[in-house]
């Protein structure tokens, strides 16, 4: 973590066993989600710089994450061609939908706009 104004390094958040591929920050700036090629998503407390929890359940690299504006939901997309909607309140996957394989373009395309309407998405 760096101070954006001074460029000073504030902390190194280490827990992933392989490279981090995506980072999201909650709208209240209190939580960071990091996703990586170790097939996990890590949630961090910004103030204490401590690992809060690890979300597991991906079958492959997690390429993208986004946190909902209320901080209760996280959406991830990855190498296995599956979008996962996570309840951060219940600490579990609330919806899992395969949308194709690695070449289908899921990686890098989860955005905060998707998180905003994720609870009403109809998958066909």
mmCIF file of C-alpha atoms in Angstrom:
data_model
loop_
_atom_site.group_PDB
_atom_site.id
_atom_site.type_symbol
_atom_site.label_atom_id
_atom_site.label_comp_id
_atom_site.label_asym_id
_atom_site.label_seq_id
_atom_site.Cartn_x
_atom_site.Cartn_y
_atom_site.Cartn_z
ATOM 1 C CA UNK A 1 0.000 0.000 0.000
ATOM 2 C CA UNK A 2 1.171 3.503 -0.808
ATOM 3 C CA UNK A 3 0.117 6.991 0.215
ATOM 4 C CA UNK A 4 -1.163 8.434 -3.050
ATOM 5 C CA UNK A 5 -0.108 11.988 -2.122
ATOM 6 C CA UNK A 6 3.437 11.351 -0.926
ATOM 7 C CA UNK A 7 4.210 8.099 -2.722
ATOM 8 C CA UNK A 8 5.363 6.676 0.612
ATOM 9 C CA UNK A 9 5.037 2.926 1.051
ATOM 10 C CA UNK A 10 2.678 2.284 3.960
ATOM 11 C CA UNK A 11 2.544 -1.500 4.071
ATOM 12 C CA UNK A 12 3.126 -4.727 2.209
ATOM 13 C CA UNK A 13 0.107 -7.024 2.341
ATOM 14 C CA UNK A 14 1.394 -10.569 1.970
ATOM 15 C CA UNK A 15 -0.712 -13.687 2.006
ATOM 16 C CA UNK A 16 -1.202 -14.904 -1.558
ATOM 17 C CA UNK A 17 1.013 -17.823 -2.530
ATOM 18 C CA UNK A 18 1.158 -16.674 -6.171
ATOM 19 C CA UNK A 19 0.894 -13.345 -8.061
ATOM 20 C CA UNK A 20 -2.022 -10.974 -7.390
ATOM 21 C CA UNK A 21 -4.019 -10.302 -10.569
ATOM 22 C CA UNK A 22 -6.752 -7.890 -9.420
ATOM 23 C CA UNK A 23 -7.508 -5.493 -6.571
ATOM 24 C CA UNK A 24 -10.729 -3.756 -5.537
ATOM 25 C CA UNK A 25 -11.329 -1.203 -2.782
ATOM 26 C CA UNK A 26 -14.664 -0.840 -1.020
ATOM 27 C CA UNK A 27 -16.543 2.445 -1.470
ATOM 28 C CA UNK A 28 -15.915 3.358 2.185
ATOM 29 C CA UNK A 29 -12.171 2.689 1.652
ATOM 30 C CA UNK A 30 -12.089 0.318 4.632
ATOM 31 C CA UNK A 31 -11.618 -2.993 2.802
ATOM 32 C CA UNK A 32 -9.338 -4.192 0.020
ATOM 33 C CA UNK A 33 -10.041 -7.357 -1.958
ATOM 34 C CA UNK A 34 -7.102 -8.972 -3.731
ATOM 35 C CA UNK A 35 -7.454 -11.856 -6.162
ATOM 36 C CA UNK A 36 -4.767 -14.002 -7.606
ATOM 37 C CA UNK A 37 -3.380 -16.930 -9.448
ATOM 38 C CA UNK A 38 -3.451 -18.952 -6.221
ATOM 39 C CA UNK A 39 -7.232 -19.333 -6.807
ATOM 40 C CA UNK A 40 -8.173 -17.249 -3.759
ATOM 41 C CA UNK A 41 -9.591 -13.856 -2.871
ATOM 42 C CA UNK A 42 -8.209 -12.152 0.219
ATOM 43 C CA UNK A 43 -10.049 -9.431 2.152
ATOM 44 C CA UNK A 44 -7.934 -6.907 4.033
ATOM 45 C CA UNK A 45 -8.683 -4.244 6.639
ATOM 46 C CA UNK A 46 -7.153 -0.995 5.354
ATOM 47 C CA UNK A 47 -6.619 0.632 8.772
ATOM 48 C CA UNK A 48 -5.033 -2.334 10.564
ATOM 49 C CA UNK A 49 -3.500 -3.763 7.355
ATOM 50 C CA UNK A 50 -4.546 -7.207 8.571
ATOM 51 C CA UNK A 51 -5.975 -10.097 6.593
ATOM 52 C CA UNK A 52 -9.673 -10.432 7.457
ATOM 53 C CA UNK A 53 -10.445 -13.651 5.587
ATOM 54 C CA UNK A 54 -9.764 -15.765 2.545
ATOM 55 C CA UNK A 55 -12.464 -16.738 0.057
ATOM 56 C CA UNK A 56 -11.844 -20.072 -1.647
ATOM 57 C CA UNK A 57 -13.888 -21.914 -4.241
ATOM 58 C CA UNK A 58 -12.389 -20.898 -7.559
ATOM 59 C CA UNK A 59 -11.115 -23.471 -10.030
ATOM 60 C CA UNK A 60 -8.298 -21.487 -11.571
ATOM 61 C CA UNK A 61 -6.817 -18.015 -11.447
ATOM 62 C CA UNK A 62 -9.106 -15.215 -10.243
ATOM 63 C CA UNK A 63 -8.641 -12.455 -12.797
ATOM 64 C CA UNK A 64 -11.040 -9.795 -11.554
ATOM 65 C CA UNK A 65 -12.957 -8.703 -8.458
ATOM 66 C CA UNK A 66 -15.346 -5.899 -7.559
ATOM 67 C CA UNK A 67 -17.045 -4.957 -4.286
ATOM 68 C CA UNK A 68 -20.633 -3.696 -4.153
ATOM 69 C CA UNK A 69 -21.231 -0.105 -2.989
ATOM 70 C CA UNK A 70 -22.737 -1.355 0.305
ATOM 71 C CA UNK A 71 -19.746 -3.657 0.893
ATOM 72 C CA UNK A 72 -21.922 -6.741 1.374
ATOM 73 C CA UNK A 73 -21.297 -8.424 -1.986
ATOM 74 C CA UNK A 74 -18.229 -9.276 -4.026
ATOM 75 C CA UNK A 75 -18.205 -10.479 -7.627
ATOM 76 C CA UNK A 76 -15.303 -12.420 -9.100
ATOM 77 C CA UNK A 77 -14.462 -13.747 -12.532
ATOM 78 C CA UNK A 78 -11.669 -16.003 -13.554
ATOM 79 C CA UNK A 79 -9.883 -18.563 -15.598
ATOM 80 C CA UNK A 80 -12.586 -21.195 -15.161
ATOM 81 C CA UNK A 81 -15.117 -19.033 -17.057
ATOM 82 C CA UNK A 82 -17.366 -18.659 -14.013
ATOM 83 C CA UNK A 83 -18.771 -15.563 -12.353
ATOM 84 C CA UNK A 84 -19.157 -15.969 -8.613
ATOM 85 C CA UNK A 85 -21.242 -13.647 -6.476
ATOM 86 C CA UNK A 86 -20.098 -13.828 -2.871
ATOM 87 C CA UNK A 87 -22.114 -12.797 0.176
ATOM 88 C CA UNK A 88 -19.581 -11.113 2.432
ATOM 89 C CA UNK A 89 -22.165 -11.149 5.228
ATOM 90 C CA UNK A 90 -22.575 -14.937 5.083
ATOM 91 C CA UNK A 91 -18.988 -15.542 3.894
ATOM 92 C CA UNK A 92 -20.100 -17.848 1.074
ATOM 93 C CA UNK A 93 -20.894 -18.012 -2.621
ATOM 94 C CA UNK A 94 -24.503 -16.944 -3.180
ATOM 95 C CA UNK A 95 -24.529 -17.464 -6.961
ATOM 96 C CA UNK A 96 -22.178 -19.250 -9.318
ATOM 97 C CA UNK A 97 -22.708 -19.135 -13.061
ATOM 98 C CA UNK A 98 -20.497 -20.543 -15.782
ATOM 99 C CA UNK A 99 -20.462 -18.360 -18.864
ATOM 100 C CA UNK A 100 -17.836 -20.065 -20.965
ATOM 101 C CA UNK A 101 -14.221 -21.013 -21.020
ATOM 102 C CA UNK A 102 -11.038 -19.015 -20.609
ATOM 103 C CA UNK A 103 -11.280 -17.659 -24.152
ATOM 104 C CA UNK A 104 -14.818 -16.337 -23.587
ATOM 105 C CA UNK A 105 -13.501 -13.127 -22.077
ATOM 106 C CA UNK A 106 -14.637 -13.346 -18.458
ATOM 107 C CA UNK A 107 -11.221 -12.351 -17.173
ATOM 108 C CA UNK A 108 -10.856 -8.665 -16.419
ATOM 109 C CA UNK A 109 -14.479 -7.829 -17.145
ATOM 110 C CA UNK A 110 -16.094 -7.865 -13.720
ATOM 111 C CA UNK A 111 -16.806 -4.259 -12.854
ATOM 112 C CA UNK A 112 -18.444 -2.230 -10.127
ATOM 113 C CA UNK A 113 -21.411 -1.689 -12.455
ATOM 114 C CA UNK A 114 -22.003 -5.449 -12.478
ATOM 115 C CA UNK A 115 -21.859 -5.513 -8.691
ATOM 116 C CA UNK A 116 -24.512 -2.794 -8.561
ATOM 117 C CA UNK A 117 -27.096 -4.983 -10.241
ATOM 118 C CA UNK A 118 -25.697 -8.453 -9.579
ATOM 119 C CA UNK A 119 -28.571 -9.478 -7.320
ATOM 120 C CA UNK A 120 -31.076 -9.076 -10.148
ATOM 121 C CA UNK A 121 -29.086 -10.633 -12.981
ATOM 122 C CA UNK A 122 -30.858 -13.356 -14.931
ATOM 123 C CA UNK A 123 -28.502 -15.886 -16.479
ATOM 124 C CA UNK A 124 -29.818 -17.826 -19.462
#
